[in-house]
Amino acid sequence: MITKCLFPAAGYGTRFLPATKAMPKEMLPIVNKPLIQYGVEEALEAGLKEIAVVTGRNKRAIEDHFDISFEMEQQILGTDKEEYLKGVRRLIDNCTFSYTRQIQMKGLGHAILTGRTLIGDEPFAVVLADDLCINTEGDGVLQQMIKLYKQFRCSIVAIQEVPDEDTAKYGVIAGERISDDIYRVTSMVEKPQPEDAPSNMAIIGRYILTPDIFDLIAETEPGKGGEIQITDALMKQAQSGCVLAYKFKGKRFDCGSVEGYIEATNFCYENLYKTDSE
Protein backbone atom coordinates (compact mmCIF):
# COMPACT_ATOMS: atom_id res chain seq x y z
CA MET A 1 0.00 0.00 0.00
CA ILE A 2 1.14 3.51 -0.79
CA THR A 3 0.26 5.91 2.03
CA LYS A 4 2.67 8.83 1.52
CA CYS A 5 2.63 11.73 -0.92
CA LEU A 6 5.59 14.09 -1.29
CA PHE A 7 5.10 17.74 -2.26
CA PRO A 8 8.32 19.49 -3.41
CA ALA A 9 7.48 23.10 -2.49
CA ALA A 10 10.76 24.94 -2.05
CA GLY A 11 10.90 26.80 -5.38
CA TYR A 12 10.83 30.58 -5.57
CA GLY A 13 8.02 30.99 -8.11
CA THR A 14 9.88 33.76 -9.93
CA ARG A 15 7.43 33.79 -12.86
CA PHE A 16 4.84 35.26 -10.47
CA LEU A 17 6.92 38.03 -8.97
CA PRO A 18 6.15 40.31 -7.22
CA ALA A 19 3.20 38.25 -5.87
CA THR A 20 5.56 35.47 -4.76
CA LYS A 21 8.11 37.77 -3.14
CA ALA A 22 6.64 37.05 0.29
CA MET A 23 3.97 34.41 -0.51
CA PRO A 24 4.71 30.81 -1.56
CA LYS A 25 3.64 30.10 -5.14
CA GLU A 26 1.89 27.00 -3.80
CA MET A 27 -0.42 29.32 -1.86
CA LEU A 28 -1.61 31.24 -4.92
CA PRO A 29 -5.40 30.94 -4.93
CA ILE A 30 -7.36 29.21 -7.67
CA VAL A 31 -10.67 30.97 -6.97
CA ASN A 32 -10.91 30.42 -3.19
CA LYS A 33 -8.39 27.62 -2.52
CA PRO A 34 -4.60 27.64 -2.71
CA LEU A 35 -2.94 25.46 -5.31
CA ILE A 36 -1.43 23.07 -2.80
CA GLN A 37 -4.83 22.36 -1.24
CA TYR A 38 -6.07 21.00 -4.57
CA GLY A 39 -3.04 18.69 -4.61
CA VAL A 40 -3.59 17.45 -1.06
CA GLU A 41 -7.27 16.82 -1.84
CA GLU A 42 -6.20 14.76 -4.85
CA ALA A 43 -3.80 12.78 -2.64
CA LEU A 44 -6.45 12.10 0.01
CA GLU A 45 -8.92 10.99 -2.68
CA ALA A 46 -6.28 8.41 -3.71
CA GLY A 47 -5.97 7.17 -0.12
CA LEU A 48 -2.67 8.94 0.61
CA LYS A 49 -3.04 10.39 4.09
CA GLU A 50 0.59 11.00 5.02
CA ILE A 51 1.55 14.31 3.41
CA ALA A 52 5.27 15.14 3.29
CA VAL A 53 6.26 18.65 2.20
CA VAL A 54 9.74 19.82 1.18
CA THR A 55 9.75 23.55 1.90
CA GLY A 56 12.22 26.42 1.92
CA ARG A 57 12.60 29.91 3.25
CA ASN A 58 9.43 32.06 3.30
CA LYS A 59 7.18 28.97 3.09
CA ARG A 60 5.71 29.02 6.60
CA ALA A 61 2.31 29.94 5.18
CA ILE A 62 1.97 26.35 3.90
CA GLU A 63 2.39 24.95 7.41
CA ASP A 64 -0.01 27.54 8.83
CA HIS A 65 -2.65 26.73 6.19
CA PHE A 66 -2.80 23.06 7.19
CA ASP A 67 -3.20 23.91 10.86
CA ILE A 68 -5.97 25.21 13.10
CA SER A 69 -6.29 28.99 13.38
CA PHE A 70 -7.85 29.32 16.83
CA GLU A 71 -8.41 33.08 16.73
CA MET A 72 -10.08 33.11 13.30
CA GLU A 73 -12.15 30.03 13.94
CA GLN A 74 -13.37 31.40 17.25
CA GLN A 75 -14.29 34.65 15.51
CA ILE A 76 -16.47 32.93 12.88
CA LEU A 77 -17.86 30.23 15.19
CA GLY A 78 -21.61 29.87 14.71
CA THR A 79 -21.72 31.97 11.52
CA ASP A 80 -22.17 30.92 7.90
CA LYS A 81 -18.45 31.64 7.38
CA GLU A 82 -17.61 28.30 9.05
CA GLU A 83 -18.65 26.59 5.83
CA TYR A 84 -15.67 28.17 4.02
CA LEU A 85 -13.20 26.20 6.16
CA LYS A 86 -14.96 22.87 5.76
CA GLY A 87 -12.66 21.64 2.99
CA VAL A 88 -9.34 22.40 4.65
CA ARG A 89 -10.58 21.14 8.02
CA ARG A 90 -11.37 17.80 6.36
CA LEU A 91 -7.73 17.60 5.25
CA ILE A 92 -6.43 18.57 8.69
CA ASP A 93 -8.64 15.95 10.34
CA ASN A 94 -7.80 13.13 7.91
CA CYS A 95 -4.15 13.71 6.98
CA THR A 96 -0.87 14.02 8.84
CA PHE A 97 1.59 16.66 7.65
CA SER A 98 5.37 16.57 8.01
CA TYR A 99 7.91 19.08 6.73
CA THR A 100 11.59 19.35 5.93
CA ARG A 101 13.60 22.11 4.26
CA GLN A 102 15.56 22.09 1.05
CA ILE A 103 18.44 24.40 1.91
CA GLN A 104 19.68 24.86 -1.67
CA MET A 105 17.60 24.78 -4.83
CA LYS A 106 19.30 22.04 -6.87
CA GLY A 107 16.45 20.77 -8.98
CA LEU A 108 13.48 18.44 -8.63
CA GLY A 109 15.62 15.34 -8.15
CA HIS A 110 17.41 16.98 -5.24
CA ALA A 111 14.10 18.13 -3.73
CA ILE A 112 12.76 14.56 -3.85
CA LEU A 113 15.99 13.27 -2.30
CA THR A 114 15.61 15.86 0.48
CA GLY A 115 12.24 14.29 1.27
CA ARG A 116 13.81 10.87 1.88
CA THR A 117 13.86 11.45 5.64
CA LEU A 118 10.05 11.88 5.56
CA ILE A 119 9.33 8.95 3.22
CA GLY A 120 11.62 6.16 4.39
CA ASP A 121 11.97 2.88 2.52
CA GLU A 122 8.57 2.59 0.84
CA PRO A 123 6.88 3.53 -2.45
CA PHE A 124 5.36 7.00 -2.57
CA ALA A 125 3.63 9.54 -4.77
CA VAL A 126 4.95 12.94 -5.81
CA VAL A 127 2.75 15.93 -6.65
CA LEU A 128 3.98 19.20 -8.10
CA ALA A 129 1.33 21.59 -6.86
CA ASP A 130 1.67 24.05 -9.74
CA ASP A 131 0.51 21.30 -12.12
CA LEU A 132 -3.19 21.38 -11.30
CA CYS A 133 -4.92 18.20 -12.48
CA ILE A 134 -8.69 17.84 -12.51
CA ASN A 135 -10.88 15.05 -13.80
CA THR A 136 -14.54 16.01 -13.51
CA GLU A 137 -15.70 12.70 -15.03
CA GLY A 138 -14.05 10.12 -12.76
CA ASP A 139 -11.03 9.32 -10.62
CA GLY A 140 -8.39 11.94 -9.99
CA VAL A 141 -5.00 11.48 -11.66
CA LEU A 142 -3.26 10.13 -8.55
CA GLN A 143 -6.06 7.67 -7.94
CA GLN A 144 -5.72 6.44 -11.53
CA MET A 145 -1.99 5.98 -11.02
CA ILE A 146 -2.37 4.20 -7.68
CA LYS A 147 -4.60 1.63 -9.38
CA LEU A 148 -1.92 1.10 -12.02
CA TYR A 149 0.76 0.71 -9.36
CA LYS A 150 -1.24 -2.05 -7.67
CA GLN A 151 -1.12 -3.90 -11.00
CA PHE A 152 2.48 -3.25 -12.12
CA ARG A 153 4.43 -2.44 -8.89
CA CYS A 154 6.95 -0.11 -10.52
CA SER A 155 7.59 3.62 -10.90
CA ILE A 156 5.01 5.47 -13.00
CA VAL A 157 5.11 8.95 -14.52
CA ALA A 158 2.07 10.84 -15.81
CA ILE A 159 2.36 12.11 -19.37
CA GLN A 160 0.42 14.18 -21.88
CA GLU A 161 1.00 15.07 -25.49
CA VAL A 162 2.28 18.62 -26.01
CA PRO A 163 2.94 20.68 -29.14
CA ASP A 164 6.35 19.85 -30.62
CA GLU A 165 7.57 23.39 -30.04
CA ASP A 166 6.97 23.02 -26.27
CA THR A 167 9.17 19.97 -25.63
CA ALA A 168 11.97 22.18 -24.25
CA LYS A 169 9.75 22.92 -21.22
CA TYR A 170 9.42 19.29 -20.09
CA GLY A 171 11.00 15.93 -19.54
CA VAL A 172 10.01 13.92 -22.62
CA ILE A 173 9.69 10.13 -22.94
CA ALA A 174 9.68 7.52 -25.66
CA GLY A 175 8.43 4.04 -25.00
CA GLU A 176 6.86 0.77 -26.06
CA ARG A 177 3.09 0.93 -26.06
CA ILE A 178 1.52 -1.58 -23.64
CA SER A 179 -2.04 -0.32 -24.09
CA ASP A 180 -3.78 2.77 -25.42
CA ASP A 181 -2.63 4.89 -22.48
CA ILE A 182 0.37 3.00 -20.97
CA TYR A 183 3.96 2.92 -22.25
CA ARG A 184 7.05 1.15 -20.99
CA VAL A 185 9.69 3.90 -20.97
CA THR A 186 12.75 3.27 -23.17
CA SER A 187 14.07 6.84 -23.35
CA MET A 188 13.69 9.95 -21.25
CA VAL A 189 15.24 13.35 -22.00
CA GLU A 190 15.08 16.52 -19.89
CA LYS A 191 13.88 19.61 -21.80
CA PRO A 192 15.00 18.63 -25.31
CA GLN A 193 14.77 20.98 -28.25
CA PRO A 194 12.05 19.89 -30.71
CA GLU A 195 14.58 18.44 -33.14
CA ASP A 196 16.12 16.33 -30.35
CA ALA A 197 12.94 15.19 -28.61
CA PRO A 198 12.23 11.44 -28.72
CA SER A 199 8.48 12.17 -28.93
CA ASN A 200 5.95 14.82 -27.91
CA MET A 201 4.88 12.92 -24.76
CA ALA A 202 5.79 15.15 -21.83
CA ILE A 203 6.06 14.25 -18.15
CA ILE A 204 3.82 16.33 -15.90
CA GLY A 205 3.87 16.76 -12.14
CA ARG A 206 2.50 13.41 -10.96
CA TYR A 207 4.76 10.45 -10.12
CA ILE A 208 4.60 7.12 -8.31
CA LEU A 209 8.15 6.19 -7.26
CA THR A 210 9.65 3.06 -5.74
CA PRO A 211 12.12 3.69 -2.88
CA ASP A 212 15.22 2.62 -4.84
CA ILE A 213 14.85 5.95 -6.65
CA PHE A 214 16.56 7.66 -3.70
CA ASP A 215 19.88 5.84 -4.21
CA LEU A 216 19.65 6.47 -7.95
CA ILE A 217 19.14 10.20 -7.38
CA ALA A 218 22.07 10.27 -4.94
CA GLU A 219 24.27 8.78 -7.67
CA THR A 220 23.02 11.17 -10.36
CA GLU A 221 25.37 13.91 -11.52
CA PRO A 222 23.98 17.43 -12.00
CA GLY A 223 22.56 17.94 -15.48
CA LYS A 224 21.07 20.97 -17.24
CA GLY A 225 21.56 24.18 -15.27
CA GLY A 226 23.59 22.37 -12.62
CA GLU A 227 20.43 20.74 -11.31
CA ILE A 228 19.89 17.11 -10.32
CA GLN A 229 17.13 15.95 -12.62
CA ILE A 230 14.61 13.30 -11.63
CA THR A 231 14.42 12.26 -15.30
CA ASP A 232 18.09 11.14 -15.20
CA ALA A 233 17.44 8.95 -12.16
CA LEU A 234 14.25 7.56 -13.70
CA MET A 235 16.16 6.72 -16.89
CA LYS A 236 18.59 4.62 -14.84
CA GLN A 237 15.62 2.91 -13.22
CA ALA A 238 14.05 2.23 -16.63
CA GLN A 239 17.28 0.68 -17.91
CA SER A 240 17.70 -1.63 -14.93
CA GLY A 241 14.04 -2.44 -14.33
CA CYS A 242 10.80 -0.88 -15.44
CA VAL A 243 9.28 2.60 -15.52
CA LEU A 244 5.82 3.14 -16.97
CA ALA A 245 4.38 6.29 -18.51
CA TYR A 246 0.65 6.82 -18.20
CA LYS A 247 -1.46 9.08 -20.40
CA PHE A 248 -3.94 10.13 -17.73
CA LYS A 249 -7.61 11.02 -18.00
CA GLY A 250 -8.51 14.59 -17.10
CA LYS A 251 -7.25 18.13 -17.61
CA ARG A 252 -3.92 19.55 -16.52
CA PHE A 253 -3.16 23.23 -16.07
CA ASP A 254 0.37 24.63 -15.89
CA CYS A 255 -0.17 27.05 -13.02
CA GLY A 256 3.52 27.87 -13.01
CA SER A 257 2.73 30.10 -15.99
CA VAL A 258 0.44 33.11 -15.91
CA GLU A 259 -1.57 31.84 -18.88
CA GLY A 260 -2.12 28.41 -17.31
CA TYR A 261 -2.98 29.97 -13.97
CA ILE A 262 -5.69 32.16 -15.51
CA GLU A 263 -7.04 29.21 -17.52
CA ALA A 264 -7.19 27.08 -14.36
CA THR A 265 -8.95 29.83 -12.41
CA ASN A 266 -11.60 30.25 -15.10
CA PHE A 267 -12.12 26.48 -15.40
CA CYS A 268 -12.41 25.93 -11.64
CA TYR A 269 -14.76 28.88 -11.26
CA GLU A 270 -17.12 27.56 -13.93
CA ASN A 271 -16.89 23.83 -13.18
CA LEU A 272 -16.18 23.57 -9.43
CA TYR A 273 -16.85 26.78 -7.52
CA LYS A 274 -20.17 27.69 -9.14
CA THR A 275 -21.33 24.06 -8.97
CA ASP A 276 -20.51 23.83 -5.25
CA SER A 277 -22.26 27.16 -4.59
CA GLU A 278 -25.52 26.15 -6.25
Tab-separated table of N, CA, C and O in Angstrom, residues 46 55 68 164 217:
chain	number	residue	atom	x	y	z
A	46	ALA	N	-6.983	9.635	-3.302
A	46	ALA	CA	-6.284	8.412	-3.713
A	46	ALA	C	-5.892	7.543	-2.524
A	46	ALA	O	-5.223	6.518	-2.692
A	55	THR	N	9.933	22.102	1.969
A	55	THR	CA	9.747	23.547	1.896
A	55	THR	C	11.089	24.263	1.854
A	55	THR	O	12.150	23.648	1.797
A	68	ILE	N	-4.797	24.514	12.567
A	68	ILE	CA	-5.973	25.207	13.102
A	68	ILE	C	-5.611	26.649	13.435
A	68	ILE	O	-4.555	26.919	14.015
A	164	ASP	N	4.924	20.130	-30.423
A	164	ASP	CA	6.352	19.854	-30.623
A	164	ASP	C	7.220	21.012	-30.164
A	164	ASP	O	8.304	20.807	-29.605
A	217	ILE	N	18.987	8.742	-7.375
A	217	ILE	CA	19.140	10.200	-7.383
A	217	ILE	C	20.469	10.592	-6.758
A	217	ILE	O	21.194	11.466	-7.276
